[in-house]
Amino acid sequence: MKLKRNERVGALIKILSDHPNEIFTLSYFTNRFNAAKSTISEDIVVAKKMMEDLSLGKIETIAGAAGGVKYIPFTSRENNRVVLEDICKKLAESNRIVPGTFLYMADIIYNPALVRKMGEIFASQFIGETVDYVVTVETKGIPIALMTANALNVPLIILRRDSKVTEGSTVSINYVSGSTGKIQTMSISKRAIKNGANVIIIDDFMKAGGTAKGMIDMMKEFEANVKGIGVMIATSEPESKLVDQYIPLLILQNVDEKKGRILVYPNENLV
Amino acid sequence: MKLKRNERVGALIKILSDHPNEIFTLSYFTNRFNAAKSTISEDIVVAKKMMEDLSLGKIETIAGAAGGVKYIPFTSRENNRVVLEDICKKLAESNRIVPGTFLYMADIIYNPALVRKMGEIFASQFIGETVDYVVTVETKGIPIALMTANALNVPLIILRRDSKVTEGSTVSINYVSGSTGKIQTMSISKRAIKNGANVIIIDDFMKAGGTAKGMIDMMKEFEANVKGIGVMIATSEPESKLVDQYIPLLILQNVDEKKGRILVYPNENLV
């Protein structure tokens, strides 16, 4: 089947954006579209320019023997503002407050469209970095972490709260929750992480940073380099967390149970 | 900015496929692309035909006041065969067997590219059905369930093994694991599911079906209609499960620890 340019451009964009950060050779497209290399190269130029003009992400060509073309999900500050302000608006609904001044968030953190966008924002912060794994701890951070891993095209690692028989030999550590002072355990199969890997840590919520600190300690067991930490929401208090560098999407400043007021705003470095 | 047809077709496909099962009005595209309705309609015809010709999914136009155009991830049998045989090949590696004849699967079930494809296969089985939620139980099924929810553009519901303080009032049930006979608990916030909803249940593994049965029982608490059950792997034994209707992607026939042989094959109704 011979395709027209507009069909080839559409198909190329579909295939690339279904596989973020995966390199496709030009030969893949010459075979699949039954077209010459020079034709495909022109298609890529068209696709690349359009994607940038409309802020739909980046298409990058890689030269050399291992070369080809790939799609990089990249979110602009303007896009981040729209996404994060929308989430803030949802989070500020007073009926989210549950006893103990916690916020009910399951409808947000388990909403595929929202977590996909959050994952793309996180992935955009690590463009150009080598990342081998995205690491999270069960349960609530998993969807955001998975979508970050999807955008970066790397495996997700889920640390468990207990060690399961189906994991084979495991590494376990104890850590202290920064906010409650309670000792907790996390564990992971020994074979889950290659030694010396580059990882980023993603979680849904950070108060004192004890869980993030626990994940960093766990990564030390694998001599992994933590290249960054991303959390959906960080509380503004305590200001001093147990970890130094982290990227919150949103800052939760106050939950006033009596007045039913929730004060949350986007991280201004992202918007 | 005035776009050319090949740019418009590319952008239209990118926007639609980034938002599976979400209806976009024609006005959305006339505004965003600065083009006439008739022009956009022609673009849609081009995109629709190309997507079908290349088996890249479906683009559907919806007539009427709430009408517009949407992308439906649809996987062909041929595509399913390639995806599922690839996963079988990975699963058959003898070093996956961990003591107790369990299989180590974290590298597969937490691989975003693989779970995305599995999610699209599940979603393809429910095209035309009304689905309000995808339901799973923590932890291992979450990535596949999330990608299924993403393809269907519906919220994910995660049943917890214990009840967390941040969830507000919860509903808990006890269920009996069909394979071990052990009593277990699952719980979910009362506000997570609207009464009378249509749900599909997704999990990573089914042996006797006790967990799936537990999820069905939980859904009864919300008067929900279970429209289907999808599991990544079902064991061939016991043949009689605690649930009647379920769609496995793969059948695990045998794990021979001594010989290091794992016999697993795709569900032949899907390929």
XYZ file of C-alpha atoms in Angstrom:
542
model
C 0.000 0.000 0.000
C 1.258 3.412 -1.021
C 0.422 6.214 1.399
C 0.051 9.930 0.783
C 2.115 12.451 2.704
C -0.714 13.454 5.029
C -1.362 9.790 5.806
C 2.338 9.115 6.393
C 2.711 12.154 8.667
C -0.370 11.107 10.652
C 0.788 7.496 10.973
C 4.339 8.508 11.893
C 3.053 10.758 14.673
C 0.679 8.064 15.932
C 3.382 5.412 16.059
C 5.984 7.687 17.651
C 3.673 9.140 20.294
C 2.357 5.690 21.234
C 5.964 4.821 22.109
C 7.471 7.808 23.938
C 11.247 7.925 24.076
C 11.623 4.848 21.875
C 13.924 5.189 18.882
C 12.507 4.053 15.527
C 14.869 3.649 12.600
C 14.109 5.283 9.284
C 14.022 1.778 7.794
C 11.096 0.930 10.080
C 9.063 3.634 8.373
C 10.366 3.034 4.832
C 9.234 -0.594 5.200
C 5.957 0.083 6.935
C 4.965 2.941 4.601
C 6.595 1.561 1.450
C 8.411 4.874 0.822
C 11.941 6.122 0.145
C 14.245 7.297 2.938
C 14.279 10.823 1.547
C 10.456 10.879 1.618
C 10.356 9.726 5.245
C 12.984 12.329 6.153
C 10.765 15.045 4.704
C 7.755 13.654 6.606
C 9.759 13.850 9.827
C 10.627 17.501 9.159
C 6.924 18.300 8.695
C 5.924 16.379 11.846
C 8.711 17.916 13.915
C 7.841 21.504 13.020
C 4.106 21.031 13.537
C 4.597 19.389 16.956
C 6.745 22.285 18.105
C 4.466 24.966 16.655
C 1.467 23.490 18.464
C 3.367 22.565 21.691
C 2.424 18.905 21.323
C 5.820 17.546 22.387
C 9.128 17.084 20.606
C 10.261 14.849 17.792
C 13.998 14.303 17.862
C 16.219 12.763 15.218
C 19.284 10.865 16.369
C 22.199 10.584 13.957
C 24.579 7.646 13.611
C 24.416 3.875 13.443
C 21.972 3.569 16.382
C 20.089 6.534 15.021
C 16.521 7.148 14.092
C 13.682 9.257 15.349
C 11.804 9.435 18.642
C 9.002 11.308 20.334
C 9.682 13.101 23.611
C 6.656 14.114 25.680
C 7.478 17.661 26.618
C 5.090 19.928 28.446
C 5.368 23.711 28.239
C 4.974 25.965 31.281
C 1.714 27.183 29.804
C 0.436 23.615 29.563
C 1.638 22.878 33.106
C -0.270 25.896 34.400
C -3.536 24.732 32.831
C -3.109 21.176 34.127
C -1.975 22.102 37.642
C -4.528 24.863 38.175
C -7.256 22.455 37.140
C -6.021 19.934 39.736
C -5.783 22.685 42.401
C -9.369 23.647 41.715
C -10.475 20.035 42.199
C -8.354 19.652 45.347
C -9.794 22.794 46.902
C -13.328 21.338 47.077
C -14.163 21.483 50.793
C -15.857 18.056 50.880
C -12.434 16.433 50.395
C -11.454 16.966 53.983
C -11.667 13.698 55.904
C -11.200 13.450 59.697
C -7.596 14.192 60.667
C -7.367 16.984 58.079
C -6.458 14.494 55.381
C -7.623 15.078 51.832
C -9.563 12.492 49.880
C -7.724 12.331 46.553
C -8.461 8.920 45.010
C -10.609 10.438 42.252
C -7.633 12.565 41.179
C -4.655 10.259 41.685
C -6.467 7.325 40.034
C -7.819 9.354 37.109
C -5.843 8.133 34.079
C -6.075 11.385 32.099
C -4.846 13.458 35.047
C -2.035 11.138 36.105
C -0.908 10.865 32.490
C -0.514 14.634 32.375
C 1.275 14.695 35.720
C 3.595 11.951 34.508
C 4.446 13.992 31.427
C 5.234 17.040 33.548
C 7.602 14.975 35.719
C 9.216 13.368 32.675
C 9.749 16.825 31.154
C 11.874 17.791 34.177
C 14.357 15.020 33.403
C 14.860 15.467 29.664
C 18.498 14.915 28.765
C 19.181 12.962 31.972
C 19.879 9.242 31.889
C 17.111 7.545 33.846
C 17.006 3.741 34.150
C 14.034 3.320 36.497
C 11.205 5.211 38.109
C 10.828 4.120 41.745
C 7.764 4.456 43.966
C 6.301 2.787 47.047
C 2.837 1.274 47.115
C 0.013 2.297 46.743
C -1.203 5.781 45.952
C 1.845 6.963 44.062
C 1.764 4.038 41.615
C -0.444 5.562 38.875
C 1.546 8.823 38.676
C 4.831 6.910 38.819
C 3.694 4.517 36.079
C 2.743 7.372 33.787
C 6.101 9.046 34.455
C 7.838 5.766 33.598
C 5.678 5.493 30.488
C 6.671 8.970 29.307
C 10.350 8.191 29.950
C 10.051 4.658 28.513
C 11.750 3.025 31.505
C 10.597 0.282 33.895
C 8.690 1.118 37.061
C 9.892 -0.270 40.401
C 7.291 -0.632 43.156
C 8.639 -0.959 46.677
C 6.317 -3.093 48.811
C 5.210 -2.471 52.382
C 5.804 -6.138 53.115
C 7.762 -8.881 51.387
C 5.755 -11.217 49.229
C 6.587 -14.845 48.600
C 6.305 -14.411 44.854
C 9.220 -11.993 44.678
C 12.071 -14.399 45.454
C 14.836 -13.058 47.731
C 14.188 -9.517 48.875
C 15.994 -6.585 50.420
C 14.095 -4.926 53.269
C 14.769 -1.741 55.189
C 13.104 -0.008 58.085
C 12.483 3.698 57.972
C 10.888 6.262 60.211
C 7.878 8.191 59.009
C 8.905 11.840 59.354
C 5.456 13.009 60.378
C 4.267 10.225 62.698
C 7.609 8.923 63.968
C 6.379 5.364 63.351
C 8.809 2.725 62.136
C 7.788 1.184 58.817
C 9.215 -1.396 56.459
C 9.684 -1.438 52.716
C 11.055 -4.273 50.633
C 11.916 -5.132 47.068
C 13.119 -8.168 45.190
C 16.907 -8.327 44.881
C 16.648 -8.819 41.147
C 14.392 -5.808 40.527
C 17.167 -3.205 40.205
C 20.516 -3.462 38.464
C 23.406 -2.185 40.569
C 24.573 1.366 39.893
C 21.417 2.395 38.052
C 20.098 5.951 37.691
C 16.671 6.361 39.199
C 14.068 8.968 39.906
C 11.662 8.651 42.807
C 7.993 9.563 42.382
C 5.337 9.679 45.100
C 1.955 11.274 45.642
C 2.506 13.121 48.911
C 5.366 14.489 50.997
C 5.008 15.925 54.464
C 8.264 15.518 56.388
C 9.956 13.417 53.696
C 10.458 10.239 55.733
C 9.142 7.941 53.030
C 11.265 9.614 50.342
C 14.268 9.313 52.652
C 13.454 5.616 53.094
C 13.376 5.158 49.321
C 16.764 6.905 49.002
C 18.175 4.574 51.663
C 16.773 1.597 49.793
C 18.428 2.830 46.597
C 21.789 2.888 48.425
C 21.446 -0.876 48.872
C 21.627 -1.099 45.079
C 24.290 1.632 44.710
C 21.769 3.512 42.611
C 22.063 7.222 41.846
C 18.932 9.144 42.732
C 18.722 11.739 39.965
C 15.607 13.398 41.285
C 12.509 13.154 43.449
C 9.080 14.208 42.265
C 5.972 14.429 44.437
C 2.513 15.420 43.398
C 1.857 17.396 46.601
C 4.312 18.680 49.196
C 3.050 20.387 52.323
C 4.560 23.797 52.982
C 5.051 22.773 56.649
C 7.449 21.512 57.909
C 9.562 23.671 55.625
C 12.639 21.589 56.366
C 12.137 18.109 54.942
C 14.259 15.010 55.448
C 15.327 15.201 51.790
C 16.957 18.210 50.152
C 16.045 18.237 46.519
C 12.551 17.434 45.368
C 10.123 18.712 42.773
C 6.538 19.122 43.940
C 3.809 19.741 41.377
C 1.648 21.399 44.020
C 2.177 22.998 47.410
C -0.418 22.349 50.092
C -0.273 25.311 52.417
C -3.218 24.771 54.688
C -6.245 22.585 55.382
C -8.706 24.362 57.642
C -11.151 21.661 58.724
C -13.413 24.088 60.582
C -13.854 26.539 57.744
C -13.645 23.821 55.077
C -10.869 25.694 53.301
C -8.006 24.052 51.445
C -5.147 26.233 50.254
C -3.141 24.587 47.471
C -1.232 26.101 44.566
C 1.090 25.022 41.718
C 4.878 24.955 42.167
C 5.763 28.275 40.581
C 8.989 26.905 39.082
C 6.913 24.727 36.759
C 4.292 27.183 35.509
C -1.319 30.219 12.350
C -2.623 28.505 9.224
C -1.771 24.807 9.006
C -1.419 22.585 5.960
C -3.479 19.421 5.597
C -0.629 17.096 6.511
C 0.050 19.185 9.625
C -3.616 19.221 10.573
C -3.991 15.470 10.072
C -0.883 14.849 12.188
C -2.019 17.197 14.959
C -5.555 15.809 14.957
C -4.260 12.264 15.343
C -1.848 13.319 18.101
C -4.544 15.111 20.094
C -7.131 12.361 19.669
C -4.803 9.490 20.504
C -3.447 11.307 23.569
C -7.032 11.290 24.863
C -8.537 7.882 24.090
C -12.319 7.678 24.167
C -12.694 11.412 24.759
C -15.036 13.255 22.398
C -13.650 16.413 20.782
C -16.057 18.744 19.004
C -15.333 19.895 15.480
C -15.249 23.450 16.858
C -12.291 22.476 19.044
C -10.295 21.740 15.905
C -11.634 24.636 13.810
C -10.473 26.974 16.585
C -7.188 25.304 17.311
C -6.240 24.887 13.640
C -7.910 28.058 12.363
C -9.738 26.131 9.642
C -13.280 25.694 8.332
C -15.556 22.891 9.533
C -15.622 21.337 6.076
C -11.818 21.275 6.034
C -11.656 19.551 9.434
C -14.296 17.043 8.305
C -12.109 16.128 5.343
C -9.071 15.816 7.635
C -11.036 13.409 9.822
C -11.928 11.257 6.798
C -8.242 11.030 5.866
C -7.187 10.207 9.444
C -9.954 7.637 9.883
C -9.115 5.719 6.728
C -5.372 5.722 7.372
C -5.802 4.488 10.964
C -7.962 1.608 9.790
C -5.708 0.721 6.850
C -2.677 0.528 9.128
C -4.531 -1.087 12.108
C -3.577 1.794 14.392
C -6.955 2.011 16.148
C -10.272 3.557 15.247
C -11.438 7.124 14.813
C -15.172 7.446 15.290
C -17.426 10.379 14.518
C -20.460 10.919 16.733
C -23.402 12.786 15.218
C -25.762 15.129 17.040
C -25.584 17.940 19.584
C -23.095 16.132 21.865
C -21.264 14.942 18.774
C -17.706 15.175 17.640
C -14.855 12.802 17.043
C -12.944 10.386 19.240
C -10.125 7.890 19.105
C -10.782 4.309 20.199
C -7.737 2.145 20.919
C -8.565 -1.042 19.110
C -6.172 -3.919 18.793
C -6.478 -6.479 16.025
C -6.056 -10.216 16.595
C -2.833 -10.035 14.644
C -1.532 -7.319 16.956
C -2.685 -9.277 20.016
C -0.783 -12.325 18.796
C 2.471 -10.393 18.452
C 2.097 -8.739 21.880
C 0.992 -11.871 23.751
C 3.534 -14.201 22.158
C 6.270 -11.738 23.067
C 5.089 -11.763 26.706
C 4.870 -15.587 26.686
C 8.437 -15.767 25.477
C 9.582 -13.542 28.327
C 7.500 -15.489 30.861
C 8.954 -18.801 29.752
C 12.491 -17.875 30.840
C 13.383 -20.553 33.388
C 15.102 -18.167 35.812
C 11.694 -16.666 36.664
C 10.758 -19.592 38.866
C 11.029 -18.603 42.517
C 10.622 -21.072 45.424
C 7.038 -22.306 45.643
C 6.748 -22.484 41.845
C 5.793 -18.828 41.684
C 6.904 -16.756 38.709
C 8.819 -13.520 39.095
C 6.933 -11.089 36.866
C 7.659 -7.573 38.155
C 9.766 -6.705 35.093
C 6.764 -7.494 32.870
C 3.798 -6.221 34.892
C 5.606 -2.964 35.740
C 6.909 -2.354 32.214
C 4.887 0.628 30.927
C 5.090 -0.311 27.239
C 3.892 -3.871 27.912
C 1.106 -2.945 30.330
C -0.071 -0.244 27.941
C -0.479 -2.858 25.230
C -2.228 -5.257 27.600
C -4.551 -2.452 28.695
C -5.450 -1.768 25.074
C -6.231 -5.422 24.473
C -8.558 -5.490 27.497
C -10.205 -2.213 26.468
C -10.782 -3.631 22.968
C -12.874 -6.440 24.484
C -15.362 -3.928 25.901
C -15.895 -1.632 22.920
C -19.534 -0.617 22.727
C -20.173 -1.481 26.395
C -20.853 1.240 28.957
C -18.056 1.087 31.493
C -17.914 3.588 34.376
C -14.913 2.262 36.306
C -12.076 -0.206 36.095
C -11.648 -1.972 39.449
C -8.541 -3.745 40.740
C -7.022 -4.709 44.092
C -3.550 -3.638 45.161
C -0.753 -4.116 44.133
C 0.442 -6.033 41.112
C -2.635 -5.562 38.969
C -2.584 -1.775 39.270
C -0.426 -0.931 36.224
C -2.432 -3.129 33.834
C -5.709 -1.880 35.314
C -4.593 1.748 35.026
C -3.680 1.321 31.366
C -7.043 -0.349 30.734
C -8.777 2.585 32.429
C -6.651 4.960 30.367
C -7.678 3.292 27.102
C -11.344 3.396 28.166
C -11.044 6.927 29.613
C -12.695 5.978 32.909
C -11.495 6.258 36.518
C -9.550 3.465 38.173
C -10.703 2.114 41.539
C -8.057 0.461 43.717
C -9.342 -1.787 46.485
C -6.979 -1.737 49.454
C -5.816 -4.681 51.549
C -6.351 -2.580 54.676
C -8.314 0.590 55.362
C -6.312 3.773 55.448
C -7.137 6.798 57.555
C -6.921 9.111 54.562
C -9.857 7.485 52.813
C -12.699 8.646 55.082
C -15.425 6.087 55.822
C -14.798 2.769 54.145
C -16.589 -0.427 53.220
C -14.674 -3.602 54.064
C -15.321 -7.204 53.213
C -13.630 -10.467 54.038
C -13.019 -13.022 51.365
C -11.409 -16.407 51.149
C -8.434 -16.927 48.869
C -9.475 -19.769 46.592
C -5.998 -21.295 46.431
C -4.760 -20.934 50.034
C -8.088 -20.901 51.889
C -6.828 -17.944 53.935
C -9.270 -15.199 54.941
C -8.309 -11.785 53.634
C -9.760 -8.308 53.779
C -10.294 -5.661 51.166
C -11.679 -2.203 51.663
C -12.596 0.913 49.732
C -13.797 4.385 50.542
C -17.585 4.686 50.497
C -17.380 7.659 48.173
C -15.153 5.953 45.595
C -17.940 4.310 43.564
C -21.327 5.703 42.565
C -24.197 3.295 43.213
C -25.369 1.235 40.267
C -22.251 1.797 38.171
C -20.982 -0.487 35.406
C -17.522 -1.810 36.148
C -14.929 -4.159 34.783
C -12.491 -5.952 37.045
C -8.841 -6.289 36.056
C -6.129 -8.258 37.867
C -2.748 -9.747 37.088
C -3.271 -13.366 38.136
C -6.104 -15.825 38.722
C -5.702 -19.260 40.183
C -8.941 -20.339 41.887
C -10.639 -16.965 41.453
C -11.105 -16.130 45.152
C -9.814 -12.574 44.797
C -11.992 -11.905 41.741
C -14.960 -13.330 43.656
C -14.106 -10.981 46.548
C -14.089 -8.022 44.161
C -17.478 -9.065 42.763
C -18.846 -9.277 46.321
C -17.444 -5.824 47.046
C -19.153 -4.471 43.939
C -22.485 -5.811 45.244
C -22.098 -3.431 48.196
C -22.342 -0.621 45.639
C -25.020 -2.325 43.516
C -22.559 -2.198 40.659
C -22.884 -4.315 37.519
C -19.767 -6.301 36.748
C -19.594 -6.196 32.952
C -16.494 -8.302 32.702
C -13.359 -9.632 34.370
C -9.947 -9.527 32.732
C -6.813 -11.192 34.083
C -3.369 -11.162 32.593
C -2.686 -14.800 33.507
C -5.099 -17.542 34.487
C -3.802 -20.945 35.501
C -5.334 -23.847 33.613
C -5.750 -25.680 36.963
C -8.135 -25.684 38.786
C -10.289 -25.659 35.665
C -13.353 -24.697 37.684
C -12.839 -21.198 39.112
C -14.946 -19.355 41.666
C -16.066 -16.943 38.919
C -17.741 -17.957 35.669
C -16.890 -15.431 33.026
C -13.398 -14.030 32.736
C -11.013 -13.111 29.951
C -7.418 -14.191 30.463
C -4.720 -12.836 28.161
C -2.536 -15.862 28.847
C -3.020 -19.372 30.161
C -0.381 -20.778 32.486
C -0.493 -24.512 32.073
C 2.470 -25.703 34.032
C 5.533 -24.618 36.011
C 8.016 -27.446 36.325
C 10.497 -26.267 38.952
C 12.766 -29.286 38.567
C 13.147 -29.049 34.804
C 12.931 -25.241 34.809
C 10.105 -25.352 32.259
C 7.229 -22.907 32.146
C 4.331 -23.634 29.822
C 2.293 -20.534 29.014
C 0.333 -19.573 25.900
C -2.029 -16.839 24.659
C -5.807 -17.115 25.087
C -6.751 -18.391 21.641
C -9.973 -16.369 21.565
C -7.906 -13.194 21.405
C -5.345 -14.036 18.760
